Coordinates of C-alpha atoms in Angstrom, one line a residue:
X650 CA 132.7 170.1 126.8
X651 CA 132.2 169.9 123.1
X652 CA 129.9 166.9 122.3
X653 CA 132.0 166.2 119.2
X654 CA 134.9 165.2 121.5
X655 CA 132.8 163.5 124.2
X656 CA 133.0 159.9 122.8
X657 CA 135.0 158.5 125.7
X658 CA 133.0 160.1 128.5
X659 CA 130.8 157.9 130.7
X660 CA 127.3 159.3 130.2
X661 CA 125.4 156.4 131.8
X662 CA 124.3 158.3 134.9
X663 CA 123.0 161.2 132.8
X664 CA 124.1 164.3 130.8
X665 CA 124.0 168.0 131.6
X666 CA 124.2 171.3 129.8
X667 CA 125.3 174.3 131.9
X668 CA 125.7 177.8 130.5
X669 CA 126.8 176.7 127.0
X670 CA 128.7 173.5 127.8
X671 CA 127.8 169.7 127.9
X672 CA 129.2 167.4 130.6
X673 CA 128.3 164.3 132.6
X674 CA 125.6 165.2 135.1
X675 CA 128.0 164.5 138.0
X676 CA 130.3 167.3 136.8
X677 CA 127.6 170.0 136.5
X678 CA 128.3 172.6 139.3
X679 CA 126.6 176.0 140.1
X680 CA 128.3 178.9 141.9
X681 CA 127.0 179.2 145.5
X682 CA 127.2 183.0 145.1
X683 CA 124.7 183.1 142.2
X684 CA 121.4 184.8 142.7
X685 CA 119.7 181.7 141.4
X686 CA 121.1 179.7 144.3
X687 CA 121.0 182.3 147.1
X688 CA 117.5 183.7 146.2
X689 CA 115.8 180.7 144.6
X690 CA 115.7 183.0 141.5
X691 CA 115.0 180.1 139.2
X692 CA 112.2 178.8 136.9
X693 CA 112.2 175.3 135.5
X694 CA 110.3 172.7 133.7
X695 CA 110.5 168.9 133.4
X696 CA 109.6 166.8 130.4
X697 CA 109.6 163.0 130.3
X698 CA 111.1 160.6 127.7
X699 CA 109.4 157.2 127.3
X700 CA 110.1 154.6 124.7
X701 CA 112.8 156.9 123.3
X702 CA 110.5 159.9 122.7
X703 CA 109.7 163.1 124.4
X704 CA 106.1 163.6 125.6
X705 CA 104.3 166.9 124.8
X706 CA 107.6 168.7 124.4
X707 CA 106.0 171.6 122.6
X708 CA 103.7 172.2 125.6
X709 CA 106.6 172.0 128.0
X710 CA 108.7 174.5 126.0
X711 CA 105.8 176.9 125.7
X712 CA 105.2 176.8 129.5
X713 CA 109.0 177.2 130.1
X714 CA 109.2 180.2 127.9
X715 CA 106.1 181.8 129.5
X716 CA 107.8 181.3 132.9
X717 CA 111.1 182.7 131.7
X718 CA 109.3 185.8 130.5
X719 CA 107.2 186.2 133.6
X720 CA 110.3 186.1 135.8
X721 CA 112.2 188.5 133.5
X722 CA 115.0 186.1 132.5
X723 CA 116.8 186.8 129.3
X724 CA 118.8 183.6 128.4
X725 CA 120.7 183.6 125.1
X726 CA 119.0 180.3 124.0
X727 CA 115.9 180.3 121.8
X728 CA 113.2 177.7 122.0
X729 CA 114.7 176.0 119.1
X730 CA 118.1 176.0 120.9
X731 CA 116.5 174.5 124.0
X732 CA 114.8 171.8 122.0
X733 CA 118.1 170.9 120.4
X734 CA 119.9 170.9 123.8
X735 CA 117.3 168.5 125.3
X736 CA 117.5 166.1 122.4
X737 CA 121.3 166.2 122.6
X738 CA 121.3 165.4 126.4
X739 CA 119.1 162.4 125.9
X740 CA 121.1 161.3 122.9
X741 CA 124.4 161.6 124.9
X742 CA 122.9 159.6 127.8
X743 CA 121.4 156.9 125.6
X744 CA 118.4 156.8 128.0
X745 CA 115.2 155.4 126.6
X746 CA 113.2 156.5 129.7
X747 CA 114.4 159.7 131.1
X748 CA 113.6 162.7 133.4
X749 CA 114.7 165.8 131.5
X750 CA 114.9 169.1 133.4
X751 CA 115.5 172.6 132.1
X752 CA 116.3 175.5 134.4
X753 CA 116.8 179.2 133.9
X754 CA 118.4 181.3 136.6
X755 CA 120.4 184.4 137.4
X756 CA 124.0 184.7 138.2
X757 CA 125.6 187.3 140.5
X758 CA 126.1 191.0 139.6
X759 CA 129.7 192.0 139.2
X760 CA 131.3 193.8 142.1
X761 CA 131.1 197.2 140.6
X762 CA 127.3 196.8 139.9
X763 CA 124.4 197.4 142.2
X764 CA 123.4 194.2 143.9
X765 CA 120.1 193.8 142.2
X766 CA 118.7 191.1 139.9
X767 CA 118.5 193.6 137.0
X768 CA 122.3 193.3 136.9
X769 CA 122.5 189.5 137.1
X770 CA 123.0 187.6 133.9
X771 CA 120.5 184.9 133.0
X772 CA 121.7 181.5 132.0
X773 CA 120.4 178.0 131.2
X774 CA 121.0 174.6 132.8
X775 CA 119.5 171.3 131.8
X776 CA 120.0 167.6 132.5
X777 CA 118.7 164.2 131.5
X778 CA 118.8 161.4 134.1
X779 CA 117.0 158.0 134.3
X780 CA 113.3 158.4 134.7
X781 CA 112.2 159.5 138.1
X782 CA 108.9 158.3 139.6
X783 CA 107.0 160.8 141.7
X784 CA 105.9 157.7 143.7
X785 CA 107.3 154.3 143.2
X786 CA 105.4 151.9 140.9
X787 CA 104.4 149.7 143.8
X788 CA 102.8 152.7 145.5
X789 CA 101.0 153.6 142.3
X790 CA 99.7 150.0 141.9
X791 CA 98.2 150.0 145.4
X792 CA 97.2 153.7 145.3
X793 CA 98.9 156.5 147.2
X794 CA 98.1 157.3 150.8
X795 CA 97.8 161.1 151.3
X796 CA 96.9 163.7 153.8
X797 CA 95.5 167.2 153.7
X798 CA 98.4 169.2 155.0
X799 CA 98.0 171.8 157.8
X800 CA 100.5 174.1 155.9
X801 CA 98.6 176.2 153.3
X802 CA 99.8 176.7 149.8
X803 CA 101.6 180.0 149.2
X804 CA 98.8 182.4 148.0
X805 CA 98.8 183.1 144.2
X806 CA 98.7 186.8 144.9
X807 CA 102.2 186.4 146.3
X808 CA 103.5 183.9 143.8
X809 CA 101.8 182.8 140.6
X810 CA 101.7 179.0 140.9
X811 CA 101.5 178.8 137.0
X812 CA 105.2 179.6 137.0
X813 CA 107.3 176.6 138.0
X814 CA 109.6 177.8 140.8
X815 CA 111.8 176.7 143.6
X816 CA 109.8 178.3 146.4
X817 CA 109.0 175.1 148.1
X818 CA 109.0 175.9 151.8
X819 CA 105.2 175.2 152.0
X820 CA 105.6 172.0 150.0
X821 CA 108.6 170.8 152.0
X822 CA 106.8 171.4 155.4
X823 CA 103.8 169.4 154.0
X824 CA 106.0 166.5 153.0
X825 CA 107.5 166.2 156.4
X826 CA 104.0 166.3 157.9
X827 CA 102.9 163.5 155.6
X828 CA 106.0 161.5 156.6
X829 CA 105.2 162.0 160.3
X830 CA 101.6 160.8 159.8
X831 CA 102.7 157.7 157.9
X832 CA 101.3 158.9 154.5
X833 CA 103.1 158.9 151.1
X834 CA 102.4 162.5 150.2
X835 CA 100.4 165.6 151.1
X836 CA 97.9 167.9 149.4
X837 CA 97.8 171.6 150.2
X838 CA 94.8 173.9 150.6
X839 CA 94.5 177.6 149.8
X840 CA 93.6 180.1 152.5
X841 CA 89.9 179.7 151.7
X842 CA 89.9 175.9 152.3
X843 CA 90.0 174.9 148.7
X844 CA 92.2 172.1 147.3
X845 CA 95.2 173.3 145.4
X846 CA 98.0 170.7 144.6
X847 CA 100.8 168.7 146.0
X848 CA 104.6 168.8 145.7
X849 CA 105.1 168.1 142.1
X850 CA 101.6 167.0 141.1
X851 CA 98.1 168.2 140.5
X852 CA 95.1 166.4 142.1
X853 CA 91.6 165.5 140.9
X854 CA 88.6 164.1 142.6
X855 CA 85.7 162.1 141.2
X856 CA 82.1 162.2 142.6
X857 CA 79.2 160.4 141.0
X858 CA 81.2 159.9 137.8
X859 CA 82.2 163.6 137.5
X860 CA 85.8 164.6 137.6
X861 CA 87.0 167.9 139.1
X862 CA 90.3 169.7 139.6
X863 CA 91.4 173.0 141.0
X864 CA 91.5 176.0 138.7
X865 CA 93.4 178.5 140.9
X866 CA 96.7 178.6 142.8
X867 CA 97.9 175.6 140.9
X868 CA 100.4 174.8 138.2
X869 CA 98.8 174.2 134.9
X870 CA 100.4 170.8 134.7
X871 CA 101.0 169.1 131.4
X872 CA 99.9 165.8 132.9
X873 CA 96.9 167.7 134.3
X874 CA 96.1 168.7 130.7
X875 CA 96.6 165.2 129.5
X876 CA 94.1 163.9 132.1
X877 CA 91.6 166.5 131.1
X878 CA 92.1 165.5 127.4
X879 CA 91.6 161.9 128.3
X880 CA 88.4 162.6 130.2
X881 CA 87.0 164.3 127.1
X882 CA 88.1 161.4 124.9
X883 CA 86.5 158.8 127.3
X884 CA 83.3 160.8 127.7
X885 CA 83.9 161.7 131.4
X886 CA 82.6 165.0 132.6
X887 CA 85.5 167.1 133.9
X888 CA 85.6 170.6 135.4
X889 CA 88.4 172.9 136.4
X890 CA 86.9 174.9 139.3
X891 CA 87.2 175.6 143.0
X892 CA 87.1 172.3 144.9
X893 CA 86.2 172.7 148.6
X894 CA 88.2 170.4 150.9
X895 CA 85.0 168.7 152.2
X896 CA 84.0 167.7 148.7
X897 CA 87.5 166.4 148.1
X898 CA 87.4 164.4 151.4
X899 CA 84.1 162.8 150.5
X900 CA 84.9 162.0 146.9
X901 CA 84.4 158.5 145.5
X902 CA 87.9 158.6 143.9
X903 CA 91.0 160.7 143.9
X904 CA 94.0 160.7 141.7
X905 CA 97.1 162.8 141.1
X906 CA 98.9 163.7 137.8
X907 CA 102.6 164.3 137.3
X908 CA 105.3 164.1 134.6
X909 CA 107.1 161.8 137.0
X910 CA 104.4 159.1 137.1
X911 CA 101.5 160.0 134.8
X912 CA 98.2 159.3 136.5
X913 CA 98.5 158.2 140.1
X914 CA 95.4 156.8 142.0
X915 CA 94.9 157.7 145.6
X916 CA 93.4 155.1 147.9
X917 CA 93.6 156.8 151.3
X918 CA 93.1 160.4 152.5
X919 CA 93.7 161.4 156.1
X920 CA 93.3 157.7 157.0
X921 CA 89.9 157.4 155.2
X922 CA 89.9 154.4 152.8
X923 CA 88.5 155.1 149.4
X924 CA 86.5 152.3 147.8
X925 CA 88.1 149.0 148.7
X926 CA 91.5 150.4 149.3
X927 CA 92.5 149.8 145.7
X928 CA 92.6 152.3 142.8
X929 CA 89.1 153.3 141.8
X930 CA 87.7 152.1 138.4
X931 CA 87.7 155.6 136.7
X932 CA 91.2 156.5 138.0
X933 CA 92.5 153.1 136.8
X934 CA 90.8 153.5 133.5
X935 CA 92.5 156.9 133.0
X936 CA 95.8 155.6 134.1
X937 CA 95.7 152.6 131.7
X938 CA 94.6 154.9 128.9
X939 CA 97.4 157.3 129.6
X940 CA 100.1 154.7 129.3
X941 CA 98.5 152.9 126.4
X942 CA 98.4 156.1 124.4
X943 CA 102.0 157.0 125.3
X944 CA 103.1 153.6 124.0
X945 CA 101.2 154.3 120.8
X946 CA 103.1 157.5 120.3
X947 CA 100.6 160.1 121.7
X948 CA 102.2 163.6 121.5
X949 CA 105.5 161.9 121.0
X950 CA 108.7 163.5 119.6
X951 CA 111.2 160.7 118.8
X952 CA 114.9 161.1 119.6
X953 CA 117.5 160.3 117.1
X954 CA 120.2 158.5 119.2
X955 CA 122.6 158.2 116.3
X956 CA 122.7 162.0 115.5
X957 CA 125.8 163.9 116.1
X958 CA 125.6 167.4 117.6

């Protein structure tokens, strides 16, 4: 769909871009024979919009491009094209707070070609929908209840966690385990018993005023980077390093970071109550600073809702 002729279309539930065309998100369809669907041969990134502006869009685009190149995709769109597409999706939707995803995947080789990814065309999909919370605001307010999952994280020698991907079998199993144990969400360990991350979020622990987060087998999250930046600004010692599970379990405070929620305090881990079962003072200080700075325009790229494509 040409956006110039899309004036009478209902974009209220979100807008999508698929392989060169714009459409309402409900109309975006993928072929079930594509390599991207059948082999999870996809990389993606997600950027948030708040108060009508993208947050750290440069960082998200740089990570997306690095993932595209690592997975040997060759989409026709440049980074400038992708930036323009994302802006247009939010403009079409009219959303002031949005969850904006960008995917790159492979299609299916033609019948006369060898059935191999080298012969599958790369293409781009993206969409903007109302902002998605990793955990609901009431859960964030009281602090998330989490478990250490029995399922380990896929080792980084098998799959580089710095590349956002759809290989979520470990994450999905851990989410079901958390549900069965009455928790909100899980945290996964590596094969050596060190903390990694959770489904869609990085995690931090605080002990004696010192903040630590995993440095291996984790996505280098943009919200993780924001938390590290905030620690430096607020004068809080922060290290990216191996975090053994026992250190994590005995920490004074724990919090998670995600594009879909910002900084999320954790108040229970495997049934252990942290502090007084409310978000810890340092976690809460970081959470408040994160949203205050976003409202002030921190790393913001405003969207022109009046612009025509």
